[in-house]
Amino acid sequence: MRIGICCYPSHGGSGVVATELGKHLAEGGHDVSFISYAAPLRLTELPPRVSFHEVEIEQYPLLKHFPYTLALASKLADVVKMNELDVLHAHYAIPFGAAALLAKQIVSPRELKVVLTLHGTDITLVGNNASFKPVTKMTIENADAVSVVSTFLQEETVRQFDVQRELNVIYNFIDPERHDLEPCPCIPQCTEQSQKTIMHISNFRPVKRIRDVIHVFARIASRIDSRLILVGDGPDAPVAQELASELGVLDRVKFVGIVDRVAPLLSKADLFLLPSSTESFGLVALEAMASGVPVIASDIGGIPEVVEHGSTGYLAPVGDVEAMARHAIDLLSDEDRHCAFGKEAQEQARNRFDYRLIVPQYESLYAKTLTT
Ligand code: GMT
């Protein structure tokens, strides 16, 4: 098939899923065209059968706000015609789903199928905002096929947008080999390493509850020799720094910034924290598990579909930093249990979320749209 993928190129989970999906599809023999305003973070080089098309953003004095969605729709239509695409796969309803539907109209009567993947905040936050809600609903209703990244998001989409159509659950995925390249974190943590490494990776937006990350870490650090590695960047990064200083743990917090490969860092972690207020799936939690790192997270959204309380990590109510810290301290103080959790996390990540299980589900969805 000839597939176009449009997504956010930045370090959010939807861009990561879209990019890795495109690369695996190309490995499987499909032609894949990425369309975005910048090359996606994990598309550092172009593998065979992959092309990248940049949406140009120009400023005109007349336009106070550049209408990116329209420029994107025009570019999508151009690439559809030029590369003779069969399917346009939009990751995130706003603006990609809407722009893909516009492109479909532009190229009409040429046949083009639009597949939309809803990732989470496009339903729970952004797309649900009154300024976008009618467009989000129209996009979900008019795409040729829609997938969602968890059963939670499936139910939430129906609840918030009152849509009747089929929403196919296709989970996020990992490439086990990528995590294999790194040493199993069980080895250093159980034999040589005395200082424990706690890790958090995100885009530092309010939904990630960065303050909770610092509060949980401060409690852990008061009982266990440990350091906190913060990976990523975003508006709440200064909040983390201020609070860590206030709580007297700043010297044990390291800010790594944005990285394109998280597996090497995860191989150094003993525990991963994800105390988000909402999370439709939690791709970073899955990546941590794939590296054998147990997860302490909020019992919210799609996280319980990924992290199993009491065997691959622990879940606690949103904001319950006491419970999260208690679970973390208990786990880090019991080497046997910590190792068992790490191994179970790695096994579940590989048995349930290997890309070889998930990518064919997208291929079937594309094939289904092309036969209807
Ligand atoms: O909030 C983020 O982490 C970014 C966001 C995105 O769209 O890039 O992530 C969402 O999509 C990921 C990939 O499907 C999911 O794993 C994340 O859980 C989801 N984030 C939220 O729902 C907050």
CSV table of C-alpha atoms and ligand atoms in Angstrom, one decimal, residues 8 11-15 17 92 118-121 124-125 149 172 203 207-208 278-284, ligand 1:
chain,number,residue,atom,x,y,z
A,8,TYR,CA,3.0,16.2,15.4
A,11,HIS,CA,8.4,14.6,21.3
A,12,GLY,CA,4.7,13.7,22.2
A,13,GLY,CA,3.6,10.1,22.3
A,14,SER,CA,1.4,10.5,19.2
A,15,GLY,CA,4.3,11.6,17.1
A,17,VAL,CA,3.7,6.1,17.6
A,92,TYR,CA,-4.5,13.3,16.5
A,118,LEU,CA,-7.2,9.3,18.4
A,119,HIS,CA,-4.4,9.5,21.0
A,120,GLY,CA,-5.9,11.0,24.1
A,121,THR,CA,-5.6,14.7,24.7
A,124,THR,CA,-9.8,14.5,26.8
A,125,LEU,CA,-8.4,18.1,26.5
A,149,VAL,CA,-5.2,3.7,21.7
A,172,ASN,CA,0.6,1.6,21.5
A,203,ASN,CA,6.5,16.9,27.8
A,207,VAL,CA,-1.5,17.0,32.8
A,208,LYS,CA,1.8,15.2,33.8
A,278,THR,CA,-5.1,11.8,32.6
A,279,GLU,CA,-3.3,9.4,30.3
A,280,SER,CA,-5.1,7.5,27.5
A,281,PHE,CA,-2.4,4.8,27.3
A,282,GLY,CA,1.0,5.9,28.7
A,283,LEU,CA,3.5,5.0,26.0
A,284,VAL,CA,6.5,6.0,28.2
B,1,GMT,O1,0.6,13.9,26.6
B,1,GMT,C1,1.4,13.3,25.9
B,1,GMT,O2,2.2,12.5,26.4
B,1,GMT,C2,1.5,13.5,24.4
B,1,GMT,C3,0.3,12.9,23.8
B,1,GMT,C4,0.4,13.0,22.3
B,1,GMT,O3,-0.7,13.0,21.7
B,1,GMT,O4,1.4,13.2,21.7
B,1,GMT,O5,0.2,11.5,24.2
B,1,GMT,C5,-1.0,10.8,24.1
B,1,GMT,O6,-0.7,9.8,23.1
B,1,GMT,C6,0.2,8.8,23.5
B,1,GMT,C7,0.4,7.9,22.3
B,1,GMT,O7,-0.8,7.3,21.9
B,1,GMT,C8,-0.4,8.1,24.7
B,1,GMT,O8,0.5,7.0,25.1
B,1,GMT,C9,-0.5,9.1,25.8
B,1,GMT,O9,-1.1,8.4,27.0
B,1,GMT,C10,-1.4,10.2,25.4
B,1,GMT,N1,-1.3,11.3,26.5
B,1,GMT,C11,-2.4,11.5,27.2
B,1,GMT,O10,-3.5,11.0,27.1
B,1,GMT,C12,-2.2,12.6,28.3
